[in-house]
CSV table of C-alpha atoms and ligand atoms in Angstrom, one decimal:
chain,number,residue,atom,x,y,z
C,1,UNK,CA,-21.4,9.5,-53.1
C,2,UNK,CA,-19.1,6.8,-54.7
C,3,UNK,CA,-19.1,6.1,-58.5
C,4,UNK,CA,-21.0,2.7,-57.8
C,5,UNK,CA,-23.7,4.6,-55.9
C,6,UNK,CA,-24.2,7.0,-58.6
C,7,UNK,CA,-24.4,4.3,-61.2
C,8,UNK,CA,-26.9,2.4,-58.9
C,9,UNK,CA,-29.1,5.4,-58.5
C,10,UNK,CA,-28.9,6.5,-62.1
C,11,UNK,CA,-29.9,2.8,-63.1
C,12,UNK,CA,-32.7,2.8,-60.9
C,13,UNK,CA,-34.1,6.1,-62.3
C,14,UNK,CA,-33.5,4.9,-65.9
C,15,UNK,CA,-35.4,1.9,-65.1
C,16,UNK,CA,-38.2,3.8,-63.4
C,17,UNK,CA,-38.3,6.3,-66.4
C,18,UNK,CA,-38.2,3.4,-68.9
C,19,UNK,CA,-41.3,1.6,-67.0
C,20,UNK,CA,-43.0,5.1,-67.0
C,21,UNK,CA,-42.5,5.8,-70.6
C,22,UNK,CA,-43.4,2.2,-71.9
C,23,UNK,CA,-46.4,2.3,-69.6
C,24,UNK,CA,-47.3,5.7,-70.9
C,25,UNK,CA,-47.1,4.6,-74.5
C,26,UNK,CA,-49.9,2.1,-73.6
C,27,UNK,CA,-51.9,4.7,-71.3
C,28,UNK,CA,-50.7,3.1,-68.0
C,29,UNK,CA,-48.0,5.2,-66.6
C,30,UNK,CA,-48.6,4.0,-63.0
C,31,UNK,CA,-48.6,0.5,-63.9
C,32,UNK,CA,-45.2,0.9,-66.1
C,33,UNK,CA,-43.8,2.5,-62.8
C,34,UNK,CA,-44.9,-0.4,-60.7
C,35,UNK,CA,-43.6,-3.0,-62.9
C,36,UNK,CA,-40.1,-1.2,-63.1
C,37,UNK,CA,-40.1,-0.7,-59.2
C,38,UNK,CA,-40.9,-4.5,-58.7
C,39,UNK,CA,-38.3,-5.5,-61.3
C,40,UNK,CA,-35.8,-3.3,-59.4
C,41,UNK,CA,-36.9,-4.6,-56.1
C,42,UNK,CA,-36.7,-8.3,-57.3
C,43,UNK,CA,-33.2,-7.5,-58.5
C,44,UNK,CA,-32.0,-6.1,-55.1
C,45,UNK,CA,-33.6,-8.8,-53.2
C,46,UNK,CA,-32.1,-11.4,-55.2
C,47,UNK,CA,-28.6,-9.8,-54.7
C,48,UNK,CA,-29.4,-9.5,-51.0
C,49,UNK,CA,-30.0,-13.1,-50.7
C,50,UNK,CA,-27.1,-14.2,-52.7
C,51,UNK,CA,-24.9,-12.0,-50.5
C,52,UNK,CA,-26.3,-13.5,-47.4
C,53,UNK,CA,-25.6,-17.0,-48.8
C,54,UNK,CA,-22.3,-16.0,-49.6
C,55,UNK,CA,-21.6,-14.9,-46.0
C,56,UNK,CA,-22.5,-18.6,-44.9
C,57,UNK,CA,-20.7,-20.3,-47.5
C,58,UNK,CA,-17.8,-17.8,-47.5
C,59,UNK,CA,-18.0,-18.1,-51.4
C,60,UNK,CA,-17.8,-14.6,-52.8
C,61,UNK,CA,-16.8,-15.5,-56.3
C,62,UNK,CA,-19.9,-13.8,-57.6
C,63,UNK,CA,-19.2,-10.6,-55.9
C,64,UNK,CA,-15.3,-10.4,-56.4
C,65,UNK,CA,-15.5,-8.8,-59.9
C,66,UNK,CA,-17.3,-6.1,-61.6
C,67,UNK,CA,-18.0,-2.5,-60.5
C,68,UNK,CA,-21.6,-2.6,-59.1
C,69,UNK,CA,-22.9,-1.5,-55.8
C,70,UNK,CA,-23.0,-5.1,-54.5
C,71,UNK,CA,-19.2,-5.5,-55.6
C,72,UNK,CA,-18.5,-2.2,-53.6
C,73,UNK,CA,-20.3,-3.6,-50.6
C,74,UNK,CA,-18.4,-6.8,-50.8
C,75,UNK,CA,-14.9,-5.1,-51.3
C,76,UNK,CA,-15.6,-2.9,-48.2
C,77,UNK,CA,-16.9,-5.7,-46.1
C,78,UNK,CA,-13.8,-7.8,-46.9
C,79,UNK,CA,-11.4,-5.2,-46.2
C,80,UNK,CA,-13.2,-4.6,-42.7
C,81,UNK,CA,-13.3,-8.3,-41.9
C,82,UNK,CA,-9.6,-8.6,-43.1
C,83,UNK,CA,-8.6,-5.7,-40.7
C,84,UNK,CA,-10.6,-7.4,-37.9
C,85,UNK,CA,-8.7,-10.6,-38.5
C,86,UNK,CA,-5.6,-8.9,-38.6
C,87,UNK,CA,-6.4,-7.0,-35.3
C,88,UNK,CA,-7.2,-10.3,-33.7
C,89,UNK,CA,-4.0,-11.8,-34.7
C,90,UNK,CA,-2.1,-9.0,-33.4
C,91,UNK,CA,-3.8,-8.9,-30.1
C,92,UNK,CA,-3.2,-12.8,-29.7
C,93,UNK,CA,0.5,-12.1,-30.4
C,94,UNK,CA,0.6,-9.3,-27.9
C,95,UNK,CA,-1.4,-11.2,-25.4
C,96,UNK,CA,1.1,-14.1,-25.8
C,97,UNK,CA,4.0,-11.7,-25.4
C,98,UNK,CA,2.5,-10.3,-22.1
C,99,UNK,CA,2.1,-13.7,-20.8
C,100,UNK,CA,5.8,-14.6,-21.7
C,101,UNK,CA,7.0,-11.6,-20.0
C,102,UNK,CA,4.7,-12.1,-16.9
C,103,UNK,CA,6.0,-15.6,-16.8
C,104,UNK,CA,9.5,-14.6,-16.8
C,105,UNK,CA,8.8,-12.3,-13.6
C,106,UNK,CA,10.1,-13.7,-10.3
C,107,UNK,CA,7.1,-12.2,-8.7
C,108,UNK,CA,3.7,-13.6,-8.8
C,109,UNK,CA,1.0,-11.7,-10.6
C,110,UNK,CA,-2.6,-12.2,-10.4
C,111,UNK,CA,-5.2,-10.1,-12.2
C,112,UNK,CA,-8.5,-10.0,-10.1
C,113,UNK,CA,-11.9,-8.7,-11.2
C,114,UNK,CA,-14.1,-6.5,-8.8
C,115,UNK,CA,-15.3,-9.5,-7.0
C,116,UNK,CA,-11.6,-10.8,-6.4
C,117,UNK,CA,-12.2,-13.6,-8.8
C,118,UNK,CA,-9.0,-14.6,-10.7
C,119,UNK,CA,-8.9,-13.4,-14.4
C,120,UNK,CA,-5.4,-14.5,-15.1
C,121,UNK,CA,-2.2,-15.2,-13.3
C,122,UNK,CA,1.4,-15.9,-14.2
C,123,UNK,CA,3.7,-19.0,-13.7
C,124,UNK,CA,5.3,-17.6,-10.4
C,125,UNK,CA,1.9,-17.2,-8.8
C,126,UNK,CA,1.7,-21.1,-9.3
C,127,UNK,CA,5.2,-21.6,-7.9
C,128,UNK,CA,4.9,-19.3,-5.0
C,129,UNK,CA,1.0,-19.7,-4.1
C,130,UNK,CA,-0.1,-22.9,-5.9
C,131,UNK,CA,-2.5,-20.8,-8.1
C,132,UNK,CA,-3.4,-22.7,-11.3
C,133,UNK,CA,-4.0,-20.7,-14.5
C,134,UNK,CA,-6.9,-22.7,-16.0
C,135,UNK,CA,-8.3,-24.5,-13.0
C,136,UNK,CA,-8.5,-21.4,-10.6
C,137,UNK,CA,-9.7,-19.0,-13.5
C,138,UNK,CA,-12.9,-17.3,-12.1
C,139,UNK,CA,-12.4,-18.7,-8.6
C,140,UNK,CA,-12.0,-15.9,-5.7
C,141,UNK,CA,-8.3,-15.6,-4.7
C,142,UNK,CA,-9.3,-15.2,-1.0
C,143,UNK,CA,-11.1,-18.6,-1.0
C,144,UNK,CA,-7.9,-20.0,-2.5
C,145,UNK,CA,-5.3,-18.3,-0.4
C,146,UNK,CA,-7.3,-18.4,3.1
C,147,UNK,CA,-5.8,-15.6,5.2
C,148,UNK,CA,-7.6,-12.9,7.2
C,149,UNK,CA,-4.9,-10.3,6.4
C,150,UNK,CA,-5.5,-11.0,2.7
C,151,UNK,CA,-9.2,-10.7,2.8
C,152,UNK,CA,-8.8,-7.5,4.7
C,153,UNK,CA,-6.3,-6.1,2.1
C,154,UNK,CA,-8.6,-7.0,-0.6
C,155,UNK,CA,-11.6,-5.6,1.1
C,156,UNK,CA,-10.0,-2.4,2.0
C,157,UNK,CA,-8.6,-1.4,-1.4
C,158,UNK,CA,-5.6,0.5,0.3
C,159,UNK,CA,-3.0,0.3,-2.3
C,160,UNK,CA,-0.2,1.5,-0.1
C,161,UNK,CA,-0.6,-1.3,2.4
C,162,UNK,CA,1.6,-4.6,2.0
C,163,UNK,CA,1.2,-7.5,4.2
C,164,UNK,CA,2.9,-10.9,4.7
C,165,UNK,CA,1.4,-14.3,4.9
C,166,UNK,CA,2.7,-17.8,5.2
C,167,UNK,CA,3.2,-19.4,2.0
C,168,UNK,CA,0.3,-22.0,1.2
C,169,UNK,CA,2.8,-24.0,-0.8
C,170,UNK,CA,6.1,-24.4,1.2
C,171,UNK,CA,6.1,-24.5,5.0
C,172,UNK,CA,8.2,-21.8,6.6
C,173,UNK,CA,8.2,-19.5,3.6
C,174,UNK,CA,6.7,-16.1,3.5
C,175,UNK,CA,4.9,-14.0,0.8
C,176,UNK,CA,4.7,-10.3,0.6
C,177,UNK,CA,1.3,-9.3,-0.8
C,178,UNK,CA,0.3,-5.8,-2.4
C,179,UNK,CA,-2.6,-5.0,-4.5
C,180,UNK,CA,-2.6,-2.2,-7.0
C,181,UNK,CA,-5.4,-0.8,-9.2
C,182,UNK,CA,-5.4,-2.4,-12.9
C,183,UNK,CA,-7.7,-1.5,-15.7
C,184,UNK,CA,-11.4,-0.8,-15.1
C,185,UNK,CA,-12.3,-2.1,-11.5
C,186,UNK,CA,-9.5,-4.8,-11.7
C,187,UNK,CA,-6.8,-5.4,-9.4
C,188,UNK,CA,-3.2,-6.7,-9.9
C,189,UNK,CA,-2.1,-8.7,-6.9
C,190,UNK,CA,1.5,-9.1,-6.5
C,191,UNK,CA,3.1,-11.8,-4.5
C,192,UNK,CA,6.8,-11.6,-3.5
C,193,UNK,CA,8.8,-14.4,-1.8
C,194,UNK,CA,10.2,-12.6,1.2
C,195,UNK,CA,11.4,-15.9,3.1
C,196,UNK,CA,15.2,-15.0,2.6
C,197,UNK,CA,15.0,-11.2,3.5
C,198,UNK,CA,13.1,-12.3,6.6
C,199,UNK,CA,15.7,-14.8,7.5
C,200,UNK,CA,18.2,-12.3,7.2
C,201,UNK,CA,16.5,-9.8,9.2
C,202,UNK,CA,15.9,-12.4,11.9
C,203,UNK,CA,19.7,-13.2,12.0
C,204,UNK,CA,20.4,-9.4,12.5
C,205,UNK,CA,17.6,-9.2,15.0
C,206,UNK,CA,18.9,-12.4,16.7
C,207,UNK,CA,22.5,-11.1,16.7
C,208,UNK,CA,21.7,-7.7,18.3
C,209,UNK,CA,19.4,-9.4,20.9
C,210,UNK,CA,22.3,-12.0,21.8
C,211,UNK,CA,25.0,-9.5,21.8
C,212,UNK,CA,22.9,-7.1,24.1
C,213,UNK,CA,22.0,-10.0,26.3
C,214,UNK,CA,25.6,-11.2,26.6
C,215,UNK,CA,26.9,-7.6,27.3
C,216,UNK,CA,24.3,-7.3,30.3
C,217,UNK,CA,25.8,-9.4,32.8
C,218,UNK,CA,29.4,-8.0,32.8
C,219,UNK,CA,28.0,-4.5,32.6
C,220,UNK,CA,26.0,-5.1,35.7
C,221,UNK,CA,29.1,-6.4,37.6
C,222,UNK,CA,31.2,-3.2,36.2
C,223,UNK,CA,28.6,-0.9,37.3
C,224,UNK,CA,28.1,-2.6,40.7
C,225,UNK,CA,31.8,-2.2,41.4
C,226,UNK,CA,31.8,1.5,40.3
C,227,UNK,CA,28.9,2.2,42.4
C,228,UNK,CA,30.7,0.8,45.5
C,229,UNK,CA,33.9,2.6,44.5
C,230,UNK,CA,31.9,5.8,44.2
C,231,UNK,CA,30.6,5.5,47.7
C,232,UNK,CA,33.7,4.3,49.3
C,233,UNK,CA,35.1,7.0,51.5
C,234,UNK,CA,38.5,5.4,51.3
C,235,UNK,CA,38.8,5.9,47.6
C,236,UNK,CA,41.7,8.5,46.9
C,237,UNK,CA,40.6,12.0,45.7
C,238,UNK,CA,42.5,11.8,42.5
C,239,UNK,CA,40.3,8.8,41.4
C,240,UNK,CA,37.1,10.3,42.1
C,241,UNK,CA,36.6,12.1,38.7
C,242,UNK,CA,37.7,9.1,36.5
C,243,UNK,CA,35.7,6.7,38.6
C,244,UNK,CA,32.4,8.9,38.4
C,245,UNK,CA,33.1,9.3,34.5
C,246,UNK,CA,33.6,5.4,34.2
C,247,UNK,CA,30.2,5.1,36.1
C,248,UNK,CA,28.4,7.5,34.0
C,249,UNK,CA,29.7,5.7,30.8
C,250,UNK,CA,28.7,2.4,32.4
C,251,UNK,CA,25.2,3.7,32.9
C,252,UNK,CA,24.9,4.9,29.2
C,253,UNK,CA,26.2,1.4,28.1
C,254,UNK,CA,23.4,-0.1,30.2
C,255,UNK,CA,20.7,2.1,28.7
C,256,UNK,CA,22.0,1.3,25.2
C,257,UNK,CA,21.9,-2.5,26.1
C,258,UNK,CA,18.3,-2.1,27.6
C,259,UNK,CA,17.0,0.0,24.7
C,260,UNK,CA,18.6,-2.6,22.1
C,261,UNK,CA,16.9,-5.4,24.0
C,262,UNK,CA,13.6,-3.5,24.0
C,263,UNK,CA,13.7,-2.8,20.1
C,264,UNK,CA,14.6,-6.6,19.6
C,265,UNK,CA,11.5,-7.6,21.6
C,266,UNK,CA,9.3,-5.1,19.7
C,267,UNK,CA,10.5,-6.2,16.4
C,268,UNK,CA,10.2,-10.0,16.9
C,269,UNK,CA,6.8,-9.6,18.5
C,270,UNK,CA,3.4,-9.7,16.5
C,271,UNK,CA,1.2,-6.6,16.7
C,272,UNK,CA,0.2,-5.4,20.0
C,273,UNK,CA,-2.9,-7.1,21.7
C,274,UNK,CA,-6.0,-5.3,21.1
C,275,UNK,CA,-8.0,-6.6,24.1
C,276,UNK,CA,-6.2,-4.5,26.7
C,277,UNK,CA,-7.3,-1.0,27.4
C,278,UNK,CA,-4.8,1.8,27.8
C,279,UNK,CA,-5.8,4.9,29.7
C,280,UNK,CA,-3.8,7.4,27.7
C,281,UNK,CA,-5.2,10.4,29.8
C,282,UNK,CA,-3.7,8.9,33.0
C,283,UNK,CA,-0.5,7.8,31.4
C,284,UNK,CA,0.2,11.5,30.1
C,285,UNK,CA,-0.5,13.1,33.6
C,286,UNK,CA,1.7,10.3,35.4
C,287,UNK,CA,4.4,11.1,32.9
C,288,UNK,CA,4.3,14.9,33.4
C,289,UNK,CA,4.4,14.4,37.1
C,290,UNK,CA,7.5,12.1,36.9
C,291,UNK,CA,9.2,14.7,34.9
C,292,UNK,CA,8.4,17.4,37.4
C,293,UNK,CA,9.7,15.2,40.3
C,294,UNK,CA,13.1,14.8,38.2
C,295,UNK,CA,14.2,18.3,38.4
C,296,UNK,CA,13.8,21.7,36.7
C,297,UNK,CA,12.1,21.7,33.5
C,298,UNK,CA,10.1,24.0,31.1
C,299,UNK,CA,6.5,24.2,32.2
C,300,UNK,CA,4.4,21.2,31.2
C,301,UNK,CA,0.7,21.5,30.4
C,302,UNK,CA,-1.6,18.5,29.8
C,303,UNK,CA,-4.7,18.8,27.7
C,304,UNK,CA,-7.1,16.1,27.7
C,305,UNK,CA,-9.8,16.6,24.9
C,306,UNK,CA,-11.2,13.4,24.9
C,307,UNK,CA,-12.5,10.5,27.0
C,308,UNK,CA,-11.5,7.9,24.4
C,309,UNK,CA,-9.1,5.0,25.4
C,310,UNK,CA,-7.0,2.7,23.4
C,311,UNK,CA,-6.7,-1.0,22.8
C,312,UNK,CA,-3.1,-1.9,23.1
C,313,UNK,CA,-0.3,-2.2,25.6
C,314,UNK,CA,-0.1,0.0,28.4
C,315,UNK,CA,3.6,-0.2,28.9
C,316,UNK,CA,4.5,0.2,25.4
C,317,UNK,CA,2.4,3.4,25.1
C,318,UNK,CA,4.0,4.6,28.4
C,319,UNK,CA,7.3,4.2,26.9
C,320,UNK,CA,6.2,6.2,23.8
C,321,UNK,CA,5.1,9.0,25.9
C,322,UNK,CA,8.3,8.9,28.1
C,323,UNK,CA,10.5,9.1,25.1
C,324,UNK,CA,9.0,11.8,23.2
C,325,UNK,CA,8.5,13.8,26.5
C,326,UNK,CA,12.1,13.3,27.6
C,327,UNK,CA,13.3,14.4,24.2
C,328,UNK,CA,11.1,17.5,24.4
C,329,UNK,CA,12.5,18.3,27.9
C,330,UNK,CA,16.0,17.8,26.8
C,331,UNK,CA,15.6,20.2,23.7
C,332,UNK,CA,13.4,22.9,25.5
C,333,UNK,CA,15.0,25.6,27.7
C,334,UNK,CA,13.4,25.9,31.1
C,335,UNK,CA,11.7,29.1,30.3
C,336,UNK,CA,9.9,27.2,27.4
C,337,UNK,CA,6.6,25.4,27.4
C,338,UNK,CA,5.6,21.8,26.7
C,339,UNK,CA,2.0,20.7,25.9
C,340,UNK,CA,0.8,17.2,25.9
C,341,UNK,CA,-2.5,16.8,24.3
C,342,UNK,CA,-5.0,13.8,24.0
C,343,UNK,CA,-7.8,14.1,21.5
C,344,UNK,CA,-10.1,12.0,19.2
C,345,UNK,CA,-12.5,12.4,16.4
C,346,UNK,CA,-14.1,10.0,13.7
C,347,UNK,CA,-10.7,9.6,12.2
C,348,UNK,CA,-9.2,8.2,15.3
C,349,UNK,CA,-7.2,9.5,18.2
C,350,UNK,CA,-4.1,11.6,18.5
C,351,UNK,CA,-1.5,11.9,21.2
C,352,UNK,CA,0.7,14.8,20.7
C,353,UNK,CA,3.8,16.5,22.5
C,354,UNK,CA,4.3,19.9,21.4
C,355,UNK,CA,7.3,21.9,22.5
C,356,UNK,CA,8.9,25.4,21.9
C,357,UNK,CA,12.3,24.2,22.0
C,358,UNK,CA,15.3,24.5,19.6
C,359,UNK,CA,13.3,22.6,16.7
C,360,UNK,CA,14.9,20.3,14.0
C,361,UNK,CA,16.0,21.3,10.5
C,362,UNK,CA,13.4,19.9,7.9
C,363,UNK,CA,16.3,17.6,6.1
C,364,UNK,CA,16.7,15.7,9.3
C,365,UNK,CA,13.1,14.8,9.9
C,366,UNK,CA,12.8,11.8,7.6
C,367,UNK,CA,15.9,10.3,9.6
C,368,UNK,CA,14.9,10.9,13.3
C,369,UNK,CA,13.5,7.3,13.6
C,370,UNK,CA,16.6,5.6,12.4
C,371,UNK,CA,18.6,3.7,15.1
C,372,UNK,CA,21.5,5.9,16.5
C,373,UNK,CA,20.4,8.8,14.4
C,374,UNK,CA,21.0,12.1,16.4
C,375,UNK,CA,20.9,15.6,14.9
C,376,UNK,CA,24.0,16.5,17.3
C,377,UNK,CA,25.8,13.3,18.4
C,378,UNK,CA,28.2,14.9,20.6
C,379,UNK,CA,25.5,17.1,22.4
C,380,UNK,CA,23.1,14.0,22.7
C,381,UNK,CA,25.9,12.0,24.0
C,382,UNK,CA,26.5,14.6,26.8
C,383,UNK,CA,22.6,14.8,27.8
C,384,UNK,CA,22.2,11.1,27.9
C,385,UNK,CA,20.7,10.2,24.7
C,386,UNK,CA,21.5,7.4,22.8
C,387,UNK,CA,19.5,7.7,19.7
C,388,UNK,CA,17.3,4.7,20.0
C,389,UNK,CA,14.3,6.4,21.6
C,390,UNK,CA,12.2,7.4,18.4
C,391,UNK,CA,13.2,4.1,16.8
C,392,UNK,CA,11.4,2.4,19.7
C,393,UNK,CA,8.5,4.9,19.4
C,394,UNK,CA,8.0,4.2,15.7
C,395,UNK,CA,7.9,0.4,16.5
C,396,UNK,CA,5.4,0.6,19.2
C,397,UNK,CA,3.2,2.9,17.1
C,398,UNK,CA,3.5,0.5,14.1
C,399,UNK,CA,2.3,-2.4,16.5
C,400,UNK,CA,-0.8,-0.4,17.4
C,401,UNK,CA,-1.3,0.3,13.6
C,402,UNK,CA,-0.5,4.0,14.4
C,403,UNK,CA,1.5,6.5,12.7
C,404,UNK,CA,4.2,9.1,14.0
C,405,UNK,CA,4.1,12.6,12.5
C,406,UNK,CA,6.8,15.2,13.0
C,407,UNK,CA,6.5,18.9,12.5
C,408,UNK,CA,9.2,21.0,13.5
C,409,UNK,CA,10.8,24.6,12.7
C,410,UNK,CA,14.4,25.3,13.8
C,411,UNK,CA,14.1,28.1,16.7
C,412,UNK,CA,10.3,27.6,17.0
C,413,UNK,CA,9.8,24.2,18.5
C,414,UNK,CA,8.6,20.8,17.5
C,415,UNK,CA,5.3,18.7,17.6
C,416,UNK,CA,5.5,14.9,17.8
C,417,UNK,CA,1.9,13.4,17.1
C,418,UNK,CA,1.0,9.8,17.3
C,419,UNK,CA,-2.2,9.0,15.3
C,420,UNK,CA,-4.2,5.9,16.1
C,421,UNK,CA,-6.8,4.6,13.7
C,422,UNK,CA,-10.5,4.3,14.9
C,423,UNK,CA,-10.1,0.3,15.1
C,424,UNK,CA,-7.7,1.0,18.2
C,425,UNK,CA,-9.9,3.6,19.8
C,426,UNK,CA,-12.6,3.0,22.5
C,427,UNK,CA,-15.1,6.3,22.2
C,428,UNK,CA,-17.0,5.7,25.6
C,429,UNK,CA,-18.6,7.8,27.0
C,430,UNK,CA,-18.3,11.1,25.5
C,431,UNK,CA,-17.6,13.8,28.5
C,432,UNK,CA,-18.1,17.3,28.1
C,433,UNK,CA,-14.9,19.0,26.9
C,434,UNK,CA,-14.6,21.8,29.5
C,435,UNK,CA,-14.4,19.6,32.5
C,436,UNK,CA,-11.7,17.5,31.2
C,437,UNK,CA,-9.0,19.9,30.7
C,438,UNK,CA,-6.2,19.9,33.2
C,439,UNK,CA,-3.1,21.7,33.1
C,440,UNK,CA,0.0,22.0,35.3
U,1,ADP,P1,18.0,10.6,21.6
U,1,ADP,O1,18.2,9.4,22.6
U,1,ADP,O2,19.4,10.9,21.3
U,1,ADP,O3,17.1,11.6,22.1
U,1,ADP,P2,15.9,9.9,19.9
U,1,ADP,O4,15.9,8.7,18.8
U,1,ADP,O5,15.0,9.8,20.9
U,1,ADP,O6,17.4,9.7,20.4
U,1,ADP,O7,16.0,11.1,18.9
U,1,ADP,C1,16.8,11.3,17.9
U,1,ADP,C2,17.2,12.7,17.6
U,1,ADP,O8,16.1,13.5,17.3
U,1,ADP,C3,17.8,13.5,19.0
U,1,ADP,O9,19.4,13.1,19.1
U,1,ADP,C4,17.5,14.8,18.7
U,1,ADP,O10,18.6,15.3,17.9
U,1,ADP,C5,16.3,14.8,17.8
U,1,ADP,N1,15.1,15.2,18.6
U,1,ADP,C6,14.2,14.3,19.1
U,1,ADP,N2,13.2,14.9,19.7
U,1,ADP,C7,13.5,16.3,19.7
U,1,ADP,C8,12.8,17.6,20.0
U,1,ADP,N3,11.6,17.6,20.7
U,1,ADP,N4,13.4,18.8,19.8
U,1,ADP,C9,14.6,18.7,19.0
U,1,ADP,N5,15.3,17.8,18.5
U,1,ADP,C10,14.8,16.6,18.9
């Protein structure tokens, strides 16, 4: 108990005692006590009303001096309210600083509540997407930046995903959008201008496509002459080996040019159409048969554990299968085994190629889908590899919203799995598994 509280209680007791004693002297102890209580009550009510009035008028003169309990209450009250005012000031200053620093950011930042209404946005959000700080506060961002991809991004809460949408402010400009969790139930939408980056990558793509296109015609002429020379019985024997080497190299260059053109086409197109149906089981079986026709290989089994089909491009999925399968064949000895599997469940569908070949060292795995990356360049060149196959696979899969997973262990073999999300899978009708297995 503080000194003031002690005084207050003591004063109260003394007042009641005095009331009791004076009342007792006249033979009315209870009345004396009652009068003393009423005086105490009157006094406190008076002080309470005065304090309440002072709160309204903010004139605390009467409470500023003295040691009584009401002065104590006032000093405590003024200390707390001063601190609250100070904190408010600090928060305001901090908020100003945060706003100034987010305004200095080159990227647009928009804070959204759980309904995707705008809570606050920075200056760059206005410059890039035309969002107005005051006017648009409380409005749904997907109503202002109308784009189906953005609606999907915000609905899915997939914080790893980034999308690109055309700028609503400048024709021809592009914005990269990403949403990250922010505070309780809120999101931070980050908008980045990727126009220049896209322009440069288009320039690179166009250059590769044009160069490949220009190389195609002279290469066809060279290959044609080399083919004729190889078949010409009049060709001197000494030329036979150099000509056949030139022919093999011309064929290799042809393959590089064709695969570069294929990559450019995949890179510049939109995502694969979803209204075409791909019979993956049929493609796997056909790919296995084609490899068998080509010559001596490891044994190849096809395991079809699903009747599901895919929405996408048949040619592109066929190219995925043949690229992964031809790699497996080239890297697996003839006494090894390759298994092609097609299965599906509620998480989507999976096409995988498992081989018992040489395997790949773990530190090469992240680089396998880079263009022209080969673990053993010399060997790959000799067995016809150009290092573009897995880059093509990666692009095709990303056009089908799918992912490539690679598991491998040197000396044991590798598994290349392509995982397709449910939106790309047509599960109809389920057929008993036992009747579907085929192997060869
Ligand atoms: P390439 O035309 O050289 O096969 P890819 O892009 O298809 O090019 O493959 C890149 C590299 O990945 C290959 O050069 C090879 O080193 C490695 N690779 C791919 N598949 C396998 C596999 N099944 N087993 C071992 N290594 C593989």
